[in-house]
PDB file of C-alpha atoms in Angstrom:
ATOM      1  CA  UNK A 150     -36.924  22.867  34.786  1.00 50.00           C
ATOM      2  CA  UNK A 151     -35.116  23.640  31.526  1.00 49.00           C
ATOM      3  CA  UNK A 152     -31.766  23.900  33.308  1.00 52.00           C
ATOM      4  CA  UNK A 153     -32.234  20.483  34.920  1.00 53.00           C
ATOM      5  CA  UNK A 154     -33.019  18.957  31.531  1.00 45.00           C
ATOM      6  CA  UNK A 155     -29.871  20.544  30.077  1.00 52.00           C
ATOM      7  CA  UNK A 156     -27.815  19.188  32.977  1.00 50.00           C
ATOM      8  CA  UNK A 157     -29.176  15.683  32.354  1.00 51.00           C
ATOM      9  CA  UNK A 158     -28.375  15.979  28.663  1.00 51.00           C
ATOM     10  CA  UNK A 159     -24.839  17.103  29.439  1.00 52.00           C
ATOM     11  CA  UNK A 160     -24.356  14.203  31.845  1.00 53.00           C
ATOM     12  CA  UNK A 161     -25.684  11.673  29.345  1.00 52.00           C
ATOM     13  CA  UNK A 162     -23.578  13.229  26.594  1.00 55.00           C
ATOM     14  CA  UNK A 163     -20.486  13.116  28.790  1.00 58.00           C
ATOM     15  CA  UNK A 164     -21.098   9.451  29.564  1.00 63.00           C
ATOM     16  CA  UNK A 165     -21.474   8.525  25.907  1.00 74.00           C
ATOM     17  CA  UNK A 166     -18.324  10.464  25.046  1.00 83.00           C
ATOM     18  CA  UNK A 167     -16.408   8.625  27.759  1.00 85.00           C
ATOM     19  CA  UNK A 168     -17.546   5.259  26.374  1.00 88.00           C
ATOM     20  CA  UNK A 169     -16.567   6.381  22.873  1.00 88.00           C
ATOM     21  CA  UNK A 170     -13.095   7.398  24.053  1.00 88.00           C
ATOM     22  CA  UNK A 171     -12.618   4.085  25.863  1.00 90.00           C
ATOM     23  CA  UNK A 172     -13.610   2.134  22.753  1.00 90.00           C
ATOM     24  CA  UNK A 173     -11.281   4.214  20.554  1.00 89.00           C
ATOM     25  CA  UNK A 174      -8.375   3.736  22.981  1.00 91.00           C
ATOM     26  CA  UNK A 175      -9.050  -0.002  23.132  1.00 91.00           C
ATOM     27  CA  UNK A 176      -9.105  -0.297  19.326  1.00 91.00           C
ATOM     28  CA  UNK A 177      -5.906   1.747  19.089  1.00 88.00           C
ATOM     29  CA  UNK A 178      -4.127  -0.531  21.554  1.00 88.00           C
ATOM     30  CA  UNK A 179      -5.327  -3.637  19.703  1.00 88.00           C
ATOM     31  CA  UNK A 180      -4.034  -2.169  16.421  1.00 85.00           C
ATOM     32  CA  UNK A 181      -0.615  -1.181  17.777  1.00 86.00           C
ATOM     33  CA  UNK A 182       0.024  -4.222  19.981  1.00 87.00           C
ATOM     34  CA  UNK A 183       0.949  -6.700  17.177  1.00 85.00           C
ATOM     35  CA  UNK A 184       3.524  -4.279  15.769  1.00 86.00           C
ATOM     36  CA  UNK A 185       4.916  -3.604  19.236  1.00 87.00           C
ATOM     37  CA  UNK A 186       5.279  -7.328  19.954  1.00 86.00           C
ATOM     38  CA  UNK A 187       6.989  -7.843  16.589  1.00 87.00           C
ATOM     39  CA  UNK A 188       9.523  -5.055  17.215  1.00 88.00           C
ATOM     40  CA  UNK A 189      10.212  -6.330  20.753  1.00 88.00           C
ATOM     41  CA  UNK A 190      10.649  -9.931  19.582  1.00 86.00           C
ATOM     42  CA  UNK A 191      13.205  -8.675  17.066  1.00 86.00           C
ATOM     43  CA  UNK A 192      15.437  -7.826  20.064  1.00 87.00           C
ATOM     44  CA  UNK A 193      14.965 -11.213  21.772  1.00 86.00           C
ATOM     45  CA  UNK A 194      16.630 -14.572  21.301  1.00 83.00           C
ATOM     46  CA  UNK A 195      14.947 -17.660  19.898  1.00 78.00           C
ATOM     47  CA  UNK A 196      14.824 -19.235  23.360  1.00 77.00           C
ATOM     48  CA  UNK A 197      13.108 -16.171  24.832  1.00 80.00           C
ATOM     49  CA  UNK A 198      10.543 -16.096  22.030  1.00 80.00           C
ATOM     50  CA  UNK A 199       9.758 -19.803  22.454  1.00 77.00           C
ATOM     51  CA  UNK A 200       9.555 -19.729  26.241  1.00 77.00           C
ATOM     52  CA  UNK A 201       7.793 -16.385  26.640  1.00 71.00           C
ATOM     53  CA  UNK A 202       5.915 -15.599  23.433  1.00 65.00           C
ATOM     54  CA  UNK A 203       4.343 -12.412  24.808  1.00 74.00           C
ATOM     55  CA  UNK A 204       6.612  -9.792  26.315  1.00 75.00           C
ATOM     56  CA  UNK A 205       6.598  -6.005  26.336  1.00 79.00           C
ATOM     57  CA  UNK A 206      10.187  -5.684  27.557  1.00 79.00           C
ATOM     58  CA  UNK A 207      12.937  -5.418  24.908  1.00 81.00           C
ATOM     59  CA  UNK A 208      16.005  -7.629  25.168  1.00 82.00           C
ATOM     60  CA  UNK A 209      19.614  -7.204  24.037  1.00 83.00           C
ATOM     61  CA  UNK A 210      19.872  -9.715  21.168  1.00 82.00           C
ATOM     62  CA  UNK A 211      19.234  -7.254  18.345  1.00 82.00           C
ATOM     63  CA  UNK A 212      22.770  -7.309  16.936  1.00 82.00           C
ATOM     64  CA  UNK A 213      23.086 -11.067  17.290  1.00 82.00           C
ATOM     65  CA  UNK A 214      19.824 -11.500  15.373  1.00 81.00           C
ATOM     66  CA  UNK A 215      21.192  -9.227  12.673  1.00 81.00           C
ATOM     67  CA  UNK A 216      24.324 -11.377  12.483  1.00 80.00           C
ATOM     68  CA  UNK A 217      22.119 -14.434  12.036  1.00 77.00           C
ATOM     69  CA  UNK A 218      20.373 -12.686   9.139  1.00 76.00           C
ATOM     70  CA  UNK A 219      23.683 -12.023   7.409  1.00 73.00           C
ATOM     71  CA  UNK A 220      24.716 -15.604   8.027  1.00 69.00           C
ATOM     72  CA  UNK A 221      21.581 -16.805   6.220  1.00 67.00           C
ATOM     73  CA  UNK A 222      22.533 -14.831   3.086  1.00 64.00           C
ATOM     74  CA  UNK A 223      19.845 -12.314   3.981  1.00 72.00           C
ATOM     75  CA  UNK A 224      20.838  -8.958   2.493  1.00 79.00           C
ATOM     76  CA  UNK A 225      18.459  -6.370   3.989  1.00 78.00           C
ATOM     77  CA  UNK A 226      19.973  -3.455   2.050  1.00 82.00           C
ATOM     78  CA  UNK A 227      19.611  -5.173  -1.348  1.00 86.00           C
ATOM     79  CA  UNK A 228      16.126  -6.433  -0.512  1.00 86.00           C
ATOM     80  CA  UNK A 229      15.094  -2.996   0.721  1.00 86.00           C
ATOM     81  CA  UNK A 230      16.361  -1.260  -2.426  1.00 91.00           C
ATOM     82  CA  UNK A 231      14.754  -3.828  -4.732  1.00 92.00           C
ATOM     83  CA  UNK A 232      11.402  -3.602  -2.953  1.00 91.00           C
ATOM     84  CA  UNK A 233      11.635   0.184  -2.850  1.00 91.00           C
ATOM     85  CA  UNK A 234      12.285   0.437  -6.595  1.00 93.00           C
ATOM     86  CA  UNK A 235       9.411  -1.897  -7.465  1.00 94.00           C
ATOM     87  CA  UNK A 236       6.929  -0.436  -4.971  1.00 92.00           C
ATOM     88  CA  UNK A 237       7.742   3.189  -5.857  1.00 92.00           C
ATOM     89  CA  UNK A 238       7.556   2.576  -9.606  1.00 94.00           C
ATOM     90  CA  UNK A 239       4.335   0.601  -9.238  1.00 94.00           C
ATOM     91  CA  UNK A 240       2.760   3.318  -7.086  1.00 93.00           C
ATOM     92  CA  UNK A 241       3.692   6.158  -9.453  1.00 94.00           C
ATOM     93  CA  UNK A 242       2.451   4.313 -12.543  1.00 93.00           C
ATOM     94  CA  UNK A 243      -0.762   3.053 -10.953  1.00 93.00           C
ATOM     95  CA  UNK A 244      -1.786   6.352  -9.345  1.00 94.00           C
ATOM     96  CA  UNK A 245      -0.889   8.664 -12.239  1.00 94.00           C
ATOM     97  CA  UNK A 246      -2.266   6.603 -15.113  1.00 94.00           C
ATOM     98  CA  UNK A 247      -5.351   5.538 -13.173  1.00 92.00           C
ATOM     99  CA  UNK A 248      -6.136   9.180 -12.451  1.00 92.00           C
ATOM    100  CA  UNK A 249      -5.572   9.954 -16.133  1.00 92.00           C
ATOM    101  CA  UNK A 250      -7.967   7.144 -17.127  1.00 91.00           C
ATOM    102  CA  UNK A 251     -10.569   8.337 -14.645  1.00 91.00           C
ATOM    103  CA  UNK A 252     -10.254  11.846 -16.067  1.00 92.00           C
ATOM    104  CA  UNK A 253     -10.969  10.464 -19.549  1.00 90.00           C
ATOM    105  CA  UNK A 254     -14.069   8.711 -18.186  1.00 90.00           C
ATOM    106  CA  UNK A 255     -15.385  11.856 -16.497  1.00 89.00           C
ATOM    107  CA  UNK A 256     -14.284  14.817 -18.605  1.00 88.00           C
ATOM    108  CA  UNK A 257     -14.903  13.400 -22.080  1.00 87.00           C
ATOM    109  CA  UNK A 258     -18.084  12.201 -23.757  1.00 85.00           C
ATOM    110  CA  UNK A 259     -17.546   9.326 -26.157  1.00 84.00           C
ATOM    111  CA  UNK A 260     -19.684   6.490 -27.412  1.00 86.00           C
ATOM    112  CA  UNK A 261     -18.178   3.539 -25.543  1.00 86.00           C
ATOM    113  CA  UNK A 262     -17.468   5.340 -22.289  1.00 86.00           C
ATOM    114  CA  UNK A 263     -19.988   3.409 -20.192  1.00 87.00           C
ATOM    115  CA  UNK A 264     -19.053   0.115 -21.822  1.00 89.00           C
ATOM    116  CA  UNK A 265     -15.396   0.785 -21.089  1.00 88.00           C
ATOM    117  CA  UNK A 266     -16.162   1.500 -17.428  1.00 88.00           C
ATOM    118  CA  UNK A 267     -18.263  -1.668 -17.231  1.00 89.00           C
ATOM    119  CA  UNK A 268     -15.296  -3.622 -18.598  1.00 89.00           C
ATOM    120  CA  UNK A 269     -13.052  -2.120 -15.900  1.00 87.00           C
ATOM    121  CA  UNK A 270     -15.509  -3.169 -13.191  1.00 85.00           C
ATOM    122  CA  UNK A 271     -15.691  -6.672 -14.699  1.00 87.00           C
ATOM    123  CA  UNK A 272     -11.886  -6.998 -14.714  1.00 84.00           C
ATOM    124  CA  UNK A 273     -11.907  -6.153 -11.006  1.00 82.00           C
ATOM    125  CA  UNK A 274     -13.763  -9.420 -10.363  1.00 83.00           C
ATOM    126  CA  UNK A 275     -11.043 -11.586 -11.955  1.00 81.00           C
ATOM    127  CA  UNK A 276      -8.363 -12.803  -9.487  1.00 79.00           C
ATOM    128  CA  UNK A 277      -4.821 -12.021 -10.569  1.00 76.00           C
ATOM    129  CA  UNK A 278      -3.791 -15.642  -9.993  1.00 76.00           C
ATOM    130  CA  UNK A 279      -5.996 -16.720 -12.907  1.00 79.00           C
ATOM    131  CA  UNK A 280      -3.783 -14.932 -15.445  1.00 80.00           C
ATOM    132  CA  UNK A 281      -0.472 -15.625 -13.697  1.00 82.00           C
ATOM    133  CA  UNK A 282       0.557 -18.541 -15.945  1.00 83.00           C
ATOM    134  CA  UNK A 283      -0.130 -16.632 -19.155  1.00 84.00           C
ATOM    135  CA  UNK A 284       1.570 -13.546 -17.710  1.00 86.00           C
ATOM    136  CA  UNK A 285       4.698 -15.522 -16.850  1.00 87.00           C
ATOM    137  CA  UNK A 286       4.829 -17.152 -20.296  1.00 88.00           C
ATOM    138  CA  UNK A 287       4.507 -13.750 -21.941  1.00 88.00           C
ATOM    139  CA  UNK A 288       7.265 -12.259 -19.784  1.00 88.00           C
ATOM    140  CA  UNK A 289       9.471 -15.248 -20.537  1.00 87.00           C
ATOM    141  CA  UNK A 290       8.959 -14.949 -24.291  1.00 89.00           C
ATOM    142  CA  UNK A 291       9.859 -11.253 -24.305  1.00 88.00           C
ATOM    143  CA  UNK A 292      12.880 -11.908 -22.032  1.00 86.00           C
ATOM    144  CA  UNK A 293      11.551  -9.812 -19.154  1.00 87.00           C
ATOM    145  CA  UNK A 294      12.218 -12.269 -16.331  1.00 87.00           C
ATOM    146  CA  UNK A 295      14.589 -10.990 -13.646  1.00 89.00           C
ATOM    147  CA  UNK A 296      13.608  -7.498 -14.725  1.00 89.00           C
ATOM    148  CA  UNK A 297      11.897  -5.019 -12.415  1.00 91.00           C
ATOM    149  CA  UNK A 298       9.960  -3.516 -15.332  1.00 91.00           C
ATOM    150  CA  UNK A 299       7.956  -6.734 -15.578  1.00 91.00           C
ATOM    151  CA  UNK A 300       6.547  -5.940 -12.129  1.00 91.00           C
ATOM    152  CA  UNK A 301       6.203  -2.177 -12.590  1.00 92.00           C
ATOM    153  CA  UNK A 302       4.666  -1.662 -16.042  1.00 91.00           C
ATOM    154  CA  UNK A 303       1.545  -3.868 -15.525  1.00 89.00           C
ATOM    155  CA  UNK A 304       0.486  -1.547 -12.714  1.00 89.00           C
ATOM    156  CA  UNK A 305      -0.472   1.041 -15.363  1.00 90.00           C
ATOM    157  CA  UNK A 306      -3.688  -0.980 -15.761  1.00 85.00           C
ATOM    158  CA  UNK A 307      -5.101  -0.909 -12.217  1.00 88.00           C
ATOM    159  CA  UNK A 308      -8.900  -1.366 -12.386  1.00 89.00           C
ATOM    160  CA  UNK A 309      -9.537  -0.876  -8.662  1.00 90.00           C
ATOM    161  CA  UNK A 310      -7.593   2.390  -8.619  1.00 90.00           C
ATOM    162  CA  UNK A 311      -9.393   3.640 -11.746  1.00 91.00           C
ATOM    163  CA  UNK A 312     -12.750   2.846 -10.158  1.00 90.00           C
ATOM    164  CA  UNK A 313     -11.834   4.684  -6.950  1.00 89.00           C
ATOM    165  CA  UNK A 314     -10.496   7.723  -8.822  1.00 90.00           C
ATOM    166  CA  UNK A 315     -13.586   7.964 -11.013  1.00 90.00           C
ATOM    167  CA  UNK A 316     -15.943   7.807  -8.049  1.00 87.00           C
ATOM    168  CA  UNK A 317     -13.951  10.507  -6.259  1.00 88.00           C
ATOM    169  CA  UNK A 318     -13.699  12.698  -9.350  1.00 88.00           C
ATOM    170  CA  UNK A 319     -17.411  12.696 -10.250  1.00 87.00           C
ATOM    171  CA  UNK A 320     -18.559  15.051  -7.445  1.00 86.00           C
ATOM    172  CA  UNK A 321     -15.223  16.867  -7.092  1.00 85.00           C
ATOM    173  CA  UNK A 322     -14.106  17.885 -10.566  1.00 84.00           C
ATOM    174  CA  UNK A 323     -15.769  20.983 -12.051  1.00 84.00           C
ATOM    175  CA  UNK A 324     -16.241  20.447 -15.774  1.00 84.00           C
ATOM    176  CA  UNK A 325     -17.025  24.150 -16.200  1.00 84.00           C
ATOM    177  CA  UNK A 326     -13.538  25.047 -14.983  1.00 85.00           C
ATOM    178  CA  UNK A 327     -12.046  22.449 -17.328  1.00 85.00           C
ATOM    179  CA  UNK A 328     -13.986  24.025 -20.215  1.00 86.00           C
ATOM    180  CA  UNK A 329     -12.768  27.487 -19.152  1.00 88.00           C
ATOM    181  CA  UNK A 330      -9.163  26.271 -19.180  1.00 85.00           C
ATOM    182  CA  UNK A 331      -9.669  24.904 -22.688  1.00 87.00           C
ATOM    183  CA  UNK A 332     -11.084  28.238 -23.843  1.00 86.00           C
ATOM    184  CA  UNK A 333      -8.019  29.960 -22.401  1.00 83.00           C
ATOM    185  CA  UNK A 334      -5.874  27.779 -24.653  1.00 84.00           C
ATOM    186  CA  UNK A 335      -4.519  25.233 -22.147  1.00 83.00           C
ATOM    187  CA  UNK A 336      -3.708  21.813 -23.532  1.00 84.00           C
ATOM    188  CA  UNK A 337      -5.246  18.648 -22.156  1.00 85.00           C
ATOM    189  CA  UNK A 338      -2.125  17.478 -20.363  1.00 86.00           C
ATOM    190  CA  UNK A 339      -1.585  20.996 -18.994  1.00 88.00           C
ATOM    191  CA  UNK A 340      -5.137  20.945 -17.602  1.00 88.00           C
ATOM    192  CA  UNK A 341      -4.649  17.502 -16.117  1.00 90.00           C
ATOM    193  CA  UNK A 342      -1.281  18.157 -14.523  1.00 88.00           C
ATOM    194  CA  UNK A 343      -1.961  21.708 -13.300  1.00 88.00           C
ATOM    195  CA  UNK A 344      -5.643  21.601 -12.440  1.00 88.00           C
ATOM    196  CA  UNK A 345      -6.907  18.040 -11.974  1.00 89.00           C
ATOM    197  CA  UNK A 346      -4.007  16.549 -10.017  1.00 89.00           C
ATOM    198  CA  UNK A 347      -4.107  19.192  -7.198  1.00 88.00           C
ATOM    199  CA  UNK A 348      -7.816  18.496  -6.774  1.00 87.00           C
ATOM    200  CA  UNK A 349      -7.206  14.745  -6.675  1.00 88.00           C
ATOM    201  CA  UNK A 350      -4.343  14.846  -4.154  1.00 85.00           C
ATOM    202  CA  UNK A 351      -6.308  13.297  -1.238  1.00 83.00           C
ATOM    203  CA  UNK A 352      -7.568  10.430  -3.397  1.00 86.00           C
ATOM    204  CA  UNK A 353      -4.147   9.933  -4.965  1.00 88.00           C
ATOM    205  CA  UNK A 354      -2.487   9.844  -1.545  1.00 85.00           C
ATOM    206  CA  UNK A 355      -4.997   7.256  -0.341  1.00 84.00           C
ATOM    207  CA  UNK A 356      -4.434   5.021  -3.345  1.00 87.00           C
ATOM    208  CA  UNK A 357      -0.678   5.573  -3.119  1.00 88.00           C
ATOM    209  CA  UNK A 358      -0.685   4.066   0.373  1.00 85.00           C
ATOM    210  CA  UNK A 359      -2.771   1.070  -0.698  1.00 86.00           C
ATOM    211  CA  UNK A 360      -0.733   0.483  -3.856  1.00 90.00           C
ATOM    212  CA  UNK A 361       2.630   0.867  -2.120  1.00 89.00           C
ATOM    213  CA  UNK A 362       1.669  -1.521   0.665  1.00 87.00           C
ATOM    214  CA  UNK A 363       0.263  -4.063  -1.792  1.00 89.00           C
ATOM    215  CA  UNK A 364       3.335  -3.911  -4.028  1.00 91.00           C
ATOM    216  CA  UNK A 365       5.770  -4.026  -1.116  1.00 90.00           C
ATOM    217  CA  UNK A 366       4.081  -7.100   0.399  1.00 88.00           C
ATOM    218  CA  UNK A 367       3.570  -8.937  -2.905  1.00 89.00           C
ATOM    219  CA  UNK A 368       5.251 -12.327  -2.929  1.00 87.00           C
ATOM    220  CA  UNK A 369       3.710 -14.444  -5.699  1.00 87.00           C
ATOM    221  CA  UNK A 370       4.634 -12.543  -8.871  1.00 89.00           C
ATOM    222  CA  UNK A 371       8.146 -11.503  -7.751  1.00 90.00           C
ATOM    223  CA  UNK A 372       8.871 -15.085  -6.735  1.00 89.00           C
ATOM    224  CA  UNK A 373       8.014 -16.490 -10.166  1.00 88.00           C
ATOM    225  CA  UNK A 374       9.697 -13.687 -12.140  1.00 90.00           C
ATOM    226  CA  UNK A 375      12.818 -12.986 -10.062  1.00 90.00           C
ATOM    227  CA  UNK A 376      15.134 -15.981  -9.836  1.00 86.00           C
ATOM    228  CA  UNK A 377      18.462 -14.236  -9.264  1.00 87.00           C
ATOM    229  CA  UNK A 378      19.350 -13.743  -5.598  1.00 86.00           C
ATOM    230  CA  UNK A 379      20.509 -10.146  -6.134  1.00 87.00           C
ATOM    231  CA  UNK A 380      17.028  -9.323  -7.485  1.00 89.00           C
ATOM    232  CA  UNK A 381      15.114 -10.674  -4.482  1.00 90.00           C
ATOM    233  CA  UNK A 382      12.670  -8.389  -2.695  1.00 90.00           C
ATOM    234  CA  UNK A 383      12.150  -8.207   1.060  1.00 87.00           C
ATOM    235  CA  UNK A 384       9.106 -10.554   1.117  1.00 87.00           C
ATOM    236  CA  UNK A 385      11.056 -13.189  -0.847  1.00 87.00           C
ATOM    237  CA  UNK A 386      14.003 -12.934   1.539  1.00 84.00           C
ATOM    238  CA  UNK A 387      11.722 -13.202   4.561  1.00 82.00           C
ATOM    239  CA  UNK A 388       9.951 -16.232   3.079  1.00 81.00           C
ATOM    240  CA  UNK A 389      13.329 -17.970   2.656  1.00 79.00           C
ATOM    241  CA  UNK A 390      14.272 -17.492   6.321  1.00 75.00           C
ATOM    242  CA  UNK A 391      13.543 -21.081   7.226  1.00 66.00           C
ATOM    243  CA  UNK A 392      15.618 -22.928   9.723  1.00 56.00           C
ATOM    244  CA  UNK A 393      16.991 -26.383   9.279  1.00 53.00           C
ATOM    245  CA  UNK A 394      15.344 -29.482  10.736  1.00 49.00           C
ATOM    246  CA  UNK A 395      16.816 -28.723  14.159  1.00 51.00           C
ATOM    247  CA  UNK A 396      16.276 -25.041  14.804  1.00 64.00           C
ATOM    248  CA  UNK A 397      14.565 -21.924  13.471  1.00 72.00           C
ATOM    249  CA  UNK A 398      15.927 -18.530  14.528  1.00 77.00           C
ATOM    250  CA  UNK A 399      12.699 -16.787  15.472  1.00 79.00           C
ATOM    251  CA  UNK A 400      14.456 -13.646  16.669  1.00 81.00           C
ATOM    252  CA  UNK A 401      16.055 -13.207  13.244  1.00 82.00           C
ATOM    253  CA  UNK A 402      12.716 -13.855  11.545  1.00 83.00           C
ATOM    254  CA  UNK A 403      11.026 -11.170  13.647  1.00 84.00           C
ATOM    255  CA  UNK A 404      13.867  -8.768  12.858  1.00 84.00           C
ATOM    256  CA  UNK A 405      13.428  -9.393   9.136  1.00 83.00           C
ATOM    257  CA  UNK A 406       9.680  -8.803   9.446  1.00 84.00           C
ATOM    258  CA  UNK A 407      10.340  -5.566  11.338  1.00 85.00           C
ATOM    259  CA  UNK A 408      12.695  -4.347   8.633  1.00 83.00           C
ATOM    260  CA  UNK A 409      10.092  -5.108   5.970  1.00 83.00           C
ATOM    261  CA  UNK A 410       7.343  -3.233   7.847  1.00 85.00           C
ATOM    262  CA  UNK A 411       9.238  -0.036   8.683  1.00 83.00           C
ATOM    263  CA  UNK A 412       8.995   1.533   5.173  1.00 81.00           C
ATOM    264  CA  UNK A 413       5.235   0.949   5.163  1.00 81.00           C
ATOM    265  CA  UNK A 414       4.855   2.849   8.416  1.00 82.00           C
ATOM    266  CA  UNK A 415       6.953   5.725   7.054  1.00 81.00           C
ATOM    267  CA  UNK A 416       4.833   5.953   3.894  1.00 77.00           C
ATOM    268  CA  UNK A 417       1.627   5.944   5.908  1.00 78.00           C
ATOM    269  CA  UNK A 418       2.726   8.679   8.295  1.00 79.00           C
ATOM    270  CA  UNK A 419       3.958  10.843   5.399  1.00 77.00           C
ATOM    271  CA  UNK A 420       0.736  10.567   3.387  1.00 72.00           C
ATOM    272  CA  UNK A 421      -1.831  10.280   6.182  1.00 72.00           C
ATOM    273  CA  UNK A 422      -2.268  14.062   6.394  1.00 72.00           C
ATOM    274  CA  UNK A 423      -3.604  14.079   2.825  1.00 67.00           C
ATOM    275  CA  UNK A 424      -6.156  11.418   3.736  1.00 64.00           C
ATOM    276  CA  UNK A 425      -7.319  13.440   6.742  1.00 63.00           C
ATOM    277  CA  UNK A 426      -7.500  16.559   4.557  1.00 59.00           C
ATOM    278  CA  UNK A 427      -9.567  14.677   2.009  1.00 54.00           C
ATOM    279  CA  UNK A 428     -12.036  13.468   4.635  1.00 53.00           C
ATOM    280  CA  UNK A 429     -12.362  16.983   6.038  1.00 52.00           C
ATOM    281  CA  UNK A 430     -12.839  18.433   2.563  1.00 50.00           C
ATOM    282  CA  UNK A 431     -15.523  15.901   1.718  1.00 45.00           C
ATOM    283  CA  UNK A 432     -17.451  16.693   4.888  1.00 45.00           C
ATOM    284  CA  UNK A 433     -17.810  20.407   4.051  1.00 43.00           C
ATOM    285  CA  UNK A 434     -21.032  21.304   2.284  1.00 42.00           C
ATOM    286  CA  UNK A 435     -21.454  24.576   0.441  1.00 42.00           C
TER     287      UNK A 435
END
């Protein structure tokens, strides 16, 4: 009797697992399909894209589409380097200084700590577009237009990243070990760089992906601050790929989009192992 019940449980469990696998495979295909279509359309001509919008077979117009990009004053190397400089600088500043701010909110006891955290949460509710006019006027007055630092330095104040880091640090950071390091004579920055940062690696990798992607795809602020063509980022160049009143080169547009997406995929695959490690670490209970 018991063996028959176990057999039924195994059969029901196997059926539910099969359904789960099918759903996961279906979601994976739906997630990958748009990128696959974009990469394939980058190898097709404008006529092929217009006549057959959906195709899973690559064509042989990749180099001709690239020639069209160069003919439209699209400089993928310059745009890639500009976007890479801005996105990398923004990511480093946002992740490091946000972790440092979160450490100050967790490891220190001071009178206005809760009020300061409440202010950070309140700033999260304000859309960035609200302050864009004042931000541009300030950058113009200090002669920071057409300067990458105008897009990198403001990322030091990243309320969403600070909030995430604080929430991750509260159950993870051992204040007793921090106190022990202080007793041993370690300075505060030595404790932060040698002890806190290794603990926060999964959270920092997660926020690095989000920050890099957000900075790489940002169009509004770079468009109002960068007016020189040699300073354009990849999103600005892609947004300017408009055809004349007679024809739009869709193959070239898809190629430009593919070039702008490739670095994001590389960053995700490089840092995804830290995210998986962080999830596994958080699921272990002592």
